[in-house]
Each structure stands twice: as C-alpha cells, then as structure tokens.
Amino acid sequence: MKKILALLVTCILMLMADNNTTNDYVPLDISGVTFETMASFPSTEKITVPTFTPLKPLKQKRKESDEAFLVRVKMATAKRQAETFPIQQKYRSAVLRRNNVANSSKKEFDVLVHDYNVKLGKFRKFIDYDAKVHGGKAVSHTYPQLKNVSLTFDDSQQDPNLNDPYLPLITAYANKKYSRKNDELIKLTKRTKKAYSDYKSWLFVISIEEYKNADRVLFASRTSKAMINAFQKKLGIPKRHVIVVSNKEATGANINKQLEKMIKRIQPDDSVYFYFVGHAMSGPSGKNYLLAYDGSVDMMNRDGLVGMERIFNAFQRSKAARTFAFIDASFKGVSDGIPLRKGETSSSPVKKTKYHKRLNIINAANRDQMANAYFAKGYRLFSYFLIKGALADKEQDAGEMFDNLQKEIMKISKGYGPDFEQEPEFFGYRNLAMQK
C-alpha cells in the first residue's frame, strides 16, 4: 500500500512539474535575428509621400522696396531648400529602389515572394520546435514578422520627384498684384499702331504656369497674354491664325496634335512664330525637351515630353518660308533658382541647339543657365524684353533685336547674383526681319 501511495505522489509531482514548465516557458526573442530579405524585401508597394510643414507666404512690407523684398524672399527660399533637400533625397532614393523592383518581371517577383515565404516557414518551425522541447505550445503564429507575405505585383512607376508647395519664392509672388496703370508693356502695346491683318503669318503659343508634377512657373500666364497681344497688334497676325495651348490643355499629346494641325494649314511663303513659356529639361542623353503639363522630369511619362528636334523637324517639313522659335525656359531644368529634379545635386548634360534651315531660334538662356522671372515687373525676364523688342518703333532685323534683349537680360540677371546670370542664345539668320 505504501508503495502505491509513493508512486501516486511521484506522478502528481511530475504533472505539476510539466504544468510549471509550460507556464514558465518564455518564447524566443528574435528581435536580434535578421534575414537579408526580412530587412529589405523587394516590394512594389508605393512609397508613402511625406508632407512638408506649411509656411505662410511672405508679404512685402509697407515701406520695403521691391529689391529688398526679393532679397528677403530668396534668403527664406534658400533656407527652406536646405531643410527640405534631405527629405527629398531620401524619398527619391526609396522610390527609385521601389521602381527598380517594378521594372522586373512578375515571374521574377513571384519567385522572390515564394522564396521569402519558404524561409519564414522554416523559421516558424524552428520557433515551434524550441517551444515543444521546453514543454511549451506552438507560438510562431504570435510573431507578426513571421507571417507570410502576400504581395501583389505593381509594375506602375512612382514619381520620385517630391515638390514643396510652400517654397517662399513661389508663394510670395504667385498672387502678387501688379499695377496695370504702371505696366510698361501694356502702355507700349496700346501706343503701337495696329498692323493690317497678315493672313500669311501664324502664331503658336504654349504657356504653362501650373503643372501637374512640377513647380509653378511664375508669371507664365500673364507673360503669354502680353506676348500674344503684342504680336497680334504689331505683326497683324489674325485671331484665327493664333493657336494657344495652356496649362491643363497643354498635355504632350495635345501639343503635338495642335502643332500638326497648324503645320498642315501653312501655305508657301507663310511666316510662323512659335513661343513657349514653362519648364524645359534635358534627358539622360542630353536631348532637349519641353515639359508638358502632364510631363515628369524623371521621364515617367514620355508622352508628357515634347522633343525640340521633333518640333523643329515639323517646321522644316512645313511649307513655311521662315519660322521664329522663342523658348522662354531653361534646358538645364532650373527656373528662378529652383531645380526641377528634387533630391539631386547634379543635372543631365544639355546638348547645344543646332542650326536648322529656314528656322531662327532664340533661347532664353544658354545650356548651363537658368531662366529667370522679372520680379519687379511681374513677367518672365526673357519674354519681357522680347515683347519690348517686337514693339519697338524702329524696324530691326532678328540680330539687332536679339543684341538689345540680350544686353538688357544680362544686366538684370547679374543683379540677382552670380548664380542667376542669364544670357540668351541665338541660332539662325541675323539679318532676317521679324516682319516681312
């Protein structure tokens, strides 16, 4: 009897020991265990877009001069750019890594997901085996980081450009009011004698101030309106020969469509004036592009880029006797000190503009410079003096007009500082008159 009681006590003690073992089991801490794929699994999930801290627009003080206000705004802009650059750089890097995965094939992606889940499965078995050896229950399901991934493949590209909507330069001047009463271009246009309608002349205007994926181009809309009014009055271009595509209408597809429609209407001995104000850029190969409303500086959407060679070739295919092209943009991709590409310190190389037969080309700046606004007047700097030159009382050829505007633009831009110098370029026939 005593032996039976002793055996029973022993069994009870063993059961109690088992229960204590189960209750006292502490699951493994895997916080220090890493797999290469666990830390950086290649996902095509879109990167979360950071938000910037809002800034109130700077306003000109009552007795503050235009020059002093511009200096204050530029200093605030430089400070803001220094603060946001690391954020833009980090975002660009993350998006480019994500886009690189999106460029792979779905088959390759699915293999990566499968291999990743197999490794997780093996690790879960190890965790549960350890629990079993120590008298515990399966615990791998309680580790969030050990759950299988079920990612879908997204091959769409994400734009790595992160624009700051609160840049002081843009917010300070975007809604700044300028007096029409003291506007020299309005006065000049009113004083100019209206020319007879010339049905052998055409004007094609692309004006983009507000972009879908890029910074605002200050005064672009106001400038293009002044340009259209001046050219119509001075050169006698009839209204039905003026084609304007602006802002949301100025998509890459619509620009090309409207340009081709005009090209087909041009007759022998016609004169064509092409004008663009907005953003421009160069691609990795150095080719020059106009950035359409829906374009991406990282070339995510090639339909949103309008190649300059394509435009020039279209005019050479036309029946026009001569064409003038005025490009108020920087092919370096910098306007008013604000680069198009965010989070980068270098820009793509820019090819030099070529000469084209029957085509005069005037660029707002050379290939290593930016395009500036004329802040004191509320217009784009290049276009302001282009319009003044076109409205001049004295008849002048293209070369004379260019020399005058180049001199004025270089003088004003130097006053902005050494990094803001702007020197227009001329390619074509200097002795060709603006008007027949």
mmCIF file of C-alpha atoms in Angstrom, residues 146-325:
data_model
loop_
_atom_site.group_PDB
_atom_site.id
_atom_site.type_symbol
_atom_site.label_atom_id
_atom_site.label_comp_id
_atom_site.label_asym_id
_atom_site.label_seq_id
_atom_site.Cartn_x
_atom_site.Cartn_y
_atom_site.Cartn_z
ATOM 1 C CA LEU A 146 6.895 35.772 -39.310
ATOM 2 C CA LYS A 147 3.597 35.927 -41.175
ATOM 3 C CA ASN A 148 3.715 35.027 -44.859
ATOM 4 C CA VAL A 149 3.705 37.972 -47.224
ATOM 5 C CA SER A 150 1.014 38.079 -49.899
ATOM 6 C CA LEU A 151 2.190 40.968 -52.052
ATOM 7 C CA THR A 152 0.696 41.833 -55.415
ATOM 8 C CA PHE A 153 2.946 42.922 -58.260
ATOM 9 C CA ASP A 154 2.506 46.564 -59.281
ATOM 10 C CA ASP A 155 4.534 47.447 -62.379
ATOM 11 C CA SER A 156 3.454 51.101 -62.451
ATOM 12 C CA GLN A 157 6.154 53.714 -61.888
ATOM 13 C CA GLN A 158 6.092 56.170 -58.993
ATOM 14 C CA ASP A 159 7.386 59.697 -59.478
ATOM 15 C CA PRO A 160 10.488 60.212 -57.282
ATOM 16 C CA ASN A 161 10.151 63.984 -57.522
ATOM 17 C CA LEU A 162 8.876 65.497 -54.263
ATOM 18 C CA ASN A 163 7.813 69.110 -54.760
ATOM 19 C CA ASP A 164 7.470 71.582 -51.907
ATOM 20 C CA PRO A 165 4.241 73.626 -52.328
ATOM 21 C CA TYR A 166 5.379 76.097 -49.684
ATOM 22 C CA LEU A 167 8.558 77.443 -51.286
ATOM 23 C CA PRO A 168 8.686 81.124 -50.244
ATOM 24 C CA LEU A 169 9.689 82.381 -53.720
ATOM 25 C CA ILE A 170 6.639 80.808 -55.342
ATOM 26 C CA THR A 171 4.080 81.560 -52.623
ATOM 27 C CA ALA A 172 5.283 85.161 -52.210
ATOM 28 C CA TYR A 173 4.905 86.054 -55.907
ATOM 29 C CA ALA A 174 2.161 83.697 -57.120
ATOM 30 C CA ASN A 175 -0.649 86.067 -56.110
ATOM 31 C CA LYS A 176 1.267 89.339 -56.002
ATOM 32 C CA LYS A 177 -0.691 92.165 -57.631
ATOM 33 C CA TYR A 178 0.952 94.382 -60.229
ATOM 34 C CA SER A 179 -0.435 97.733 -61.304
ATOM 35 C CA ARG A 180 -1.798 97.805 -64.867
ATOM 36 C CA LYS A 181 -1.572 101.579 -64.747
ATOM 37 C CA ASN A 182 2.228 101.485 -64.471
ATOM 38 C CA ASP A 183 2.704 98.474 -66.743
ATOM 39 C CA GLU A 184 5.146 99.462 -69.492
ATOM 40 C CA LEU A 185 4.215 96.566 -71.802
ATOM 41 C CA ILE A 186 0.521 97.457 -71.676
ATOM 42 C CA LYS A 187 1.367 101.088 -72.465
ATOM 43 C CA LEU A 188 3.643 100.078 -75.356
ATOM 44 C CA THR A 189 1.010 97.770 -76.817
ATOM 45 C CA LYS A 190 -1.654 100.482 -76.650
ATOM 46 C CA ARG A 191 0.625 103.010 -78.344
ATOM 47 C CA THR A 192 1.588 100.619 -81.133
ATOM 48 C CA LYS A 193 -0.191 101.160 -84.429
ATOM 49 C CA LYS A 194 -2.286 98.159 -85.347
ATOM 50 C CA ALA A 195 -0.909 96.414 -88.414
ATOM 51 C CA TYR A 196 -3.104 95.214 -91.247
ATOM 52 C CA SER A 197 -4.144 91.591 -90.951
ATOM 53 C CA ASP A 198 -1.494 89.360 -92.443
ATOM 54 C CA TYR A 199 -3.032 86.022 -93.402
ATOM 55 C CA LYS A 200 0.425 84.720 -94.268
ATOM 56 C CA SER A 201 1.501 84.724 -90.605
ATOM 57 C CA TRP A 202 0.876 82.250 -87.765
ATOM 58 C CA LEU A 203 1.443 82.263 -84.004
ATOM 59 C CA PHE A 204 1.657 79.043 -81.963
ATOM 60 C CA VAL A 205 1.819 79.576 -78.179
ATOM 61 C CA ILE A 206 2.419 77.049 -75.389
ATOM 62 C CA SER A 207 2.001 78.600 -71.944
ATOM 63 C CA ILE A 208 2.222 76.523 -68.753
ATOM 64 C CA GLU A 209 2.256 78.195 -65.355
ATOM 65 C CA GLU A 210 0.745 75.422 -63.239
ATOM 66 C CA TYR A 211 1.987 71.864 -63.708
ATOM 67 C CA LYS A 212 0.616 68.512 -62.629
ATOM 68 C CA ASN A 213 4.004 67.185 -61.440
ATOM 69 C CA ALA A 214 6.296 70.213 -61.273
ATOM 70 C CA ASP A 215 6.720 73.607 -59.640
ATOM 71 C CA ARG A 216 4.778 76.641 -60.757
ATOM 72 C CA VAL A 217 6.392 78.888 -63.378
ATOM 73 C CA LEU A 218 5.855 82.381 -62.022
ATOM 74 C CA PHE A 219 4.093 84.872 -64.334
ATOM 75 C CA ALA A 220 3.902 82.459 -67.294
ATOM 76 C CA SER A 221 0.185 83.055 -67.972
ATOM 77 C CA ARG A 222 0.441 86.828 -67.627
ATOM 78 C CA THR A 223 3.508 86.878 -69.852
ATOM 79 C CA SER A 224 1.999 84.802 -72.664
ATOM 80 C CA LYS A 225 -1.114 87.017 -72.800
ATOM 81 C CA ALA A 226 1.057 90.119 -73.169
ATOM 82 C CA MET A 227 3.095 88.367 -75.852
ATOM 83 C CA ILE A 228 0.003 87.365 -77.857
ATOM 84 C CA ASN A 229 -1.456 90.890 -77.677
ATOM 85 C CA ALA A 230 1.819 92.474 -78.765
ATOM 86 C CA PHE A 231 2.490 90.116 -81.679
ATOM 87 C CA GLN A 232 -1.068 90.304 -82.963
ATOM 88 C CA LYS A 233 -1.067 94.082 -82.961
ATOM 89 C CA LYS A 234 2.454 94.631 -84.295
ATOM 90 C CA LEU A 235 2.608 91.791 -86.835
ATOM 91 C CA GLY A 236 -1.051 91.729 -87.839
ATOM 92 C CA ILE A 237 -1.499 88.020 -87.064
ATOM 93 C CA PRO A 238 -5.217 87.285 -87.452
ATOM 94 C CA LYS A 239 -7.049 85.715 -84.498
ATOM 95 C CA ARG A 240 -7.855 82.517 -86.376
ATOM 96 C CA HIS A 241 -4.138 82.045 -87.063
ATOM 97 C CA VAL A 242 -3.302 82.151 -83.348
ATOM 98 C CA ILE A 243 -3.178 78.720 -81.661
ATOM 99 C CA VAL A 244 -2.818 78.707 -77.868
ATOM 100 C CA VAL A 245 -2.469 75.672 -75.610
ATOM 101 C CA SER A 246 -2.104 76.497 -71.926
ATOM 102 C CA ASN A 247 -1.921 74.839 -68.518
ATOM 103 C CA LYS A 248 -4.139 71.699 -68.305
ATOM 104 C CA GLU A 249 -4.763 71.775 -72.069
ATOM 105 C CA ALA A 250 -1.029 71.709 -72.735
ATOM 106 C CA THR A 251 -0.549 67.958 -72.433
ATOM 107 C CA GLY A 252 2.115 66.360 -74.574
ATOM 108 C CA ALA A 253 -0.476 64.666 -76.775
ATOM 109 C CA ASN A 254 -2.496 67.856 -77.326
ATOM 110 C CA ILE A 255 0.581 69.985 -78.067
ATOM 111 C CA ASN A 256 1.677 67.558 -80.786
ATOM 112 C CA LYS A 257 -1.883 67.292 -82.129
ATOM 113 C CA GLN A 258 -2.417 71.056 -82.375
ATOM 114 C CA LEU A 259 1.036 71.595 -83.853
ATOM 115 C CA GLU A 260 0.426 69.040 -86.624
ATOM 116 C CA LYS A 261 -2.957 70.614 -87.400
ATOM 117 C CA MET A 262 -1.321 74.016 -87.858
ATOM 118 C CA ILE A 263 1.550 72.582 -89.928
ATOM 119 C CA LYS A 264 -0.989 71.192 -92.423
ATOM 120 C CA ARG A 265 -2.637 74.625 -92.775
ATOM 121 C CA ILE A 266 0.577 76.511 -93.507
ATOM 122 C CA GLN A 267 0.972 77.656 -97.106
ATOM 123 C CA PRO A 268 4.067 78.555 -99.160
ATOM 124 C CA ASP A 269 5.685 81.870 -98.204
ATOM 125 C CA ASP A 270 3.982 81.887 -94.765
ATOM 126 C CA SER A 271 5.754 83.085 -91.606
ATOM 127 C CA VAL A 272 5.421 81.190 -88.336
ATOM 128 C CA TYR A 273 6.116 82.385 -84.797
ATOM 129 C CA PHE A 274 6.479 79.662 -82.158
ATOM 130 C CA TYR A 275 6.545 80.666 -78.497
ATOM 131 C CA PHE A 276 6.929 78.561 -75.349
ATOM 132 C CA VAL A 277 6.946 79.641 -71.692
ATOM 133 C CA GLY A 278 7.185 77.000 -68.972
ATOM 134 C CA HIS A 279 9.637 74.315 -67.906
ATOM 135 C CA ALA A 280 12.187 72.608 -70.145
ATOM 136 C CA MET A 281 14.753 69.917 -69.460
ATOM 137 C CA SER A 282 17.308 67.581 -70.966
ATOM 138 C CA GLY A 283 17.155 63.790 -70.934
ATOM 139 C CA PRO A 284 19.959 61.394 -69.949
ATOM 140 C CA SER A 285 21.346 61.542 -73.498
ATOM 141 C CA GLY A 286 21.365 65.333 -73.466
ATOM 142 C CA LYS A 287 18.379 65.737 -75.807
ATOM 143 C CA ASN A 288 16.260 68.804 -75.108
ATOM 144 C CA TYR A 289 12.573 68.629 -74.224
ATOM 145 C CA LEU A 290 9.735 70.959 -73.376
ATOM 146 C CA LEU A 291 7.909 69.731 -70.282
ATOM 147 C CA ALA A 292 4.179 69.453 -70.983
ATOM 148 C CA TYR A 293 1.541 69.908 -68.268
ATOM 149 C CA ASP A 294 1.388 66.138 -67.647
ATOM 150 C CA GLY A 295 5.114 65.550 -68.012
ATOM 151 C CA SER A 296 7.528 64.149 -65.435
ATOM 152 C CA VAL A 297 11.072 65.396 -65.070
ATOM 153 C CA ASP A 298 12.117 61.785 -64.395
ATOM 154 C CA MET A 299 10.562 60.752 -67.709
ATOM 155 C CA MET A 300 7.921 58.543 -66.046
ATOM 156 C CA ASN A 301 5.524 59.606 -68.782
ATOM 157 C CA ARG A 302 7.282 60.100 -72.090
ATOM 158 C CA ASP A 303 4.037 61.360 -73.628
ATOM 159 C CA GLY A 304 4.432 64.403 -71.385
ATOM 160 C CA LEU A 305 7.718 65.371 -73.020
ATOM 161 C CA VAL A 306 7.861 67.262 -76.301
ATOM 162 C CA GLY A 307 11.216 66.900 -78.032
ATOM 163 C CA MET A 308 12.688 70.071 -79.501
ATOM 164 C CA GLU A 309 14.026 68.195 -82.526
ATOM 165 C CA ARG A 310 10.521 66.921 -83.225
ATOM 166 C CA ILE A 311 9.193 70.486 -83.186
ATOM 167 C CA PHE A 312 11.967 71.838 -85.398
ATOM 168 C CA ASN A 313 11.628 68.963 -87.845
ATOM 169 C CA ALA A 314 7.886 69.616 -88.061
ATOM 170 C CA PHE A 315 8.540 73.213 -89.080
ATOM 171 C CA GLN A 316 11.108 72.111 -91.644
ATOM 172 C CA ARG A 317 8.518 69.742 -93.121
ATOM 173 C CA SER A 318 6.062 72.611 -93.392
ATOM 174 C CA LYS A 319 5.695 74.947 -96.355
ATOM 175 C CA ALA A 320 6.638 77.985 -94.257
ATOM 176 C CA ALA A 321 9.220 80.301 -95.775
ATOM 177 C CA ARG A 322 10.585 81.128 -92.342
ATOM 178 C CA THR A 323 9.961 80.324 -88.693
ATOM 179 C CA PHE A 324 10.916 82.086 -85.483
ATOM 180 C CA ALA A 325 11.067 79.994 -82.272
#
